[in-house]
Amino acid sequence: MILEYEKISDAILGCDDKIRYVGIYDFGELYEKMRPGLQNYLSREETEMSLSQAVYRWSSRKKTADKIGNPIFALAKYGKIYRVTVPIGGAGLILISIELDAEIMTVIEKILKIKNQYA
């Protein structure tokens, strides 16, 4: 399965103005897109390190899938942003940062619909 990184990123960024950043990590490579006019809080290296940790956490979540179901997304709230991690493809992850004043569950539902179009 070949993921269409640019199309997925554009669709996610376009679905809600509160989405700041979309990163797709697949096969050890990072494709990222930032909303124009905004600055990323993390450097690319920090983002890659964070994603490698997210991949590890995601693999840990899969270990209990037979008991509680497959993980659909993970949500973390930080002092400046929400961060949502969503699996895509075989081992890929989408990392999305979202403004704190967003209706977070509404935004996540939009993201999941887009992800499902490409999954």
C-alpha positions as CSV (number, residue, x, y, z in Angstrom):
1,M,0.0,0.0,0.0
2,I,1.4,3.3,-1.0
3,L,0.2,6.2,1.1
4,E,-0.5,9.5,-0.6
5,Y,1.2,11.7,2.0
6,E,0.5,15.0,0.4
7,K,-3.2,14.3,-0.3
8,I,-3.7,13.0,3.3
9,S,-1.9,15.9,4.9
10,D,-3.7,18.5,2.8
11,A,-7.1,16.9,3.5
12,I,-6.4,16.8,7.3
13,L,-5.1,20.4,7.4
14,G,-8.1,21.5,5.4
15,C,-10.7,19.8,7.5
16,D,-10.4,22.2,10.5
17,D,-8.6,25.6,11.0
18,K,-7.5,24.5,14.5
19,I,-5.2,21.8,13.1
20,R,-1.6,23.2,13.2
21,Y,0.5,20.4,11.9
22,V,0.3,17.0,10.2
23,G,3.2,14.5,10.1
24,I,3.0,11.1,8.5
25,Y,5.6,8.6,9.6
26,D,5.9,5.5,7.4
27,F,8.7,3.1,6.7
28,G,11.1,5.2,8.8
29,E,10.4,8.4,6.8
30,L,8.7,11.5,8.0
31,Y,6.5,13.6,5.7
32,E,5.3,16.8,7.4
33,K,3.2,19.8,6.7
34,M,2.6,22.9,8.8
35,R,-0.3,25.3,8.5
36,P,1.0,28.3,6.7
37,G,1.9,31.3,8.9
38,L,2.5,29.1,12.0
39,Q,5.7,28.1,13.6
40,N,6.3,24.5,14.8
41,Y,7.1,24.1,18.5
42,L,9.5,21.2,17.8
43,S,12.4,21.0,15.4
44,R,12.4,18.2,12.8
45,E,14.8,16.2,14.9
46,E,12.7,16.6,18.0
47,T,9.6,15.5,16.0
48,E,11.4,12.5,14.7
49,M,12.5,11.5,18.2
50,S,9.0,12.0,19.5
51,L,7.6,9.9,16.6
52,S,10.0,7.0,17.3
53,Q,8.7,7.0,20.8
54,A,5.1,7.1,19.5
55,V,5.8,4.1,17.3
56,Y,7.1,2.1,20.3
57,R,4.0,3.1,22.4
58,W,1.7,2.2,19.5
59,S,3.3,-1.3,19.2
60,S,2.7,-1.7,23.0
61,R,-1.0,-0.8,22.6
62,K,-1.4,-3.4,19.9
63,K,-0.4,-6.1,22.4
64,T,-3.7,-5.9,24.2
65,A,-5.9,-5.6,21.1
66,D,-7.2,-9.1,21.4
67,K,-8.6,-8.2,24.8
68,I,-9.8,-4.6,24.4
69,G,-9.9,-4.0,20.7
70,N,-7.6,-2.4,18.2
71,P,-6.4,1.1,19.1
72,I,-8.0,3.8,17.0
73,F,-6.2,7.0,18.1
74,A,-4.2,8.3,21.1
75,L,-4.7,11.8,22.5
76,A,-2.4,13.8,24.6
77,K,-3.0,17.3,26.0
78,Y,0.0,19.5,26.5
79,G,0.3,23.1,27.8
80,K,0.2,24.5,24.3
81,I,-1.4,21.9,22.0
82,Y,-3.4,18.7,21.7
83,R,-1.5,15.9,20.0
84,V,-3.3,13.1,18.3
85,T,-1.7,9.9,16.9
86,V,-3.6,7.7,14.5
87,P,-2.3,4.5,12.8
88,I,-2.4,4.3,9.0
89,G,-1.2,1.6,6.7
90,G,0.7,-1.4,8.0
91,A,3.0,0.4,10.5
92,G,2.5,4.0,9.7
93,L,1.4,6.8,12.1
94,I,-0.2,10.2,11.5
95,L,0.8,12.8,14.1
96,I,-1.5,15.8,14.3
97,S,-1.1,18.9,16.5
98,I,-4.2,20.9,17.3
99,E,-4.9,24.2,19.1
100,L,-6.2,23.9,22.6
101,D,-9.4,25.8,21.9
102,A,-10.6,23.2,19.4
103,E,-13.6,21.0,19.8
104,I,-11.2,18.1,20.1
105,M,-13.5,15.2,19.6
106,T,-15.2,16.8,16.6
107,V,-11.7,17.4,15.0
108,I,-10.7,13.8,15.7
109,E,-13.8,12.5,14.1
110,K,-13.0,14.5,10.9
111,I,-9.4,13.2,10.9
112,L,-10.6,9.6,11.3
113,K,-13.0,10.0,8.3
114,I,-10.1,11.3,6.2
115,K,-7.8,8.5,7.3
116,N,-10.4,5.9,6.5
117,Q,-10.6,7.2,2.9
118,Y,-6.9,6.4,2.5
119,A,-6.7,3.2,4.6
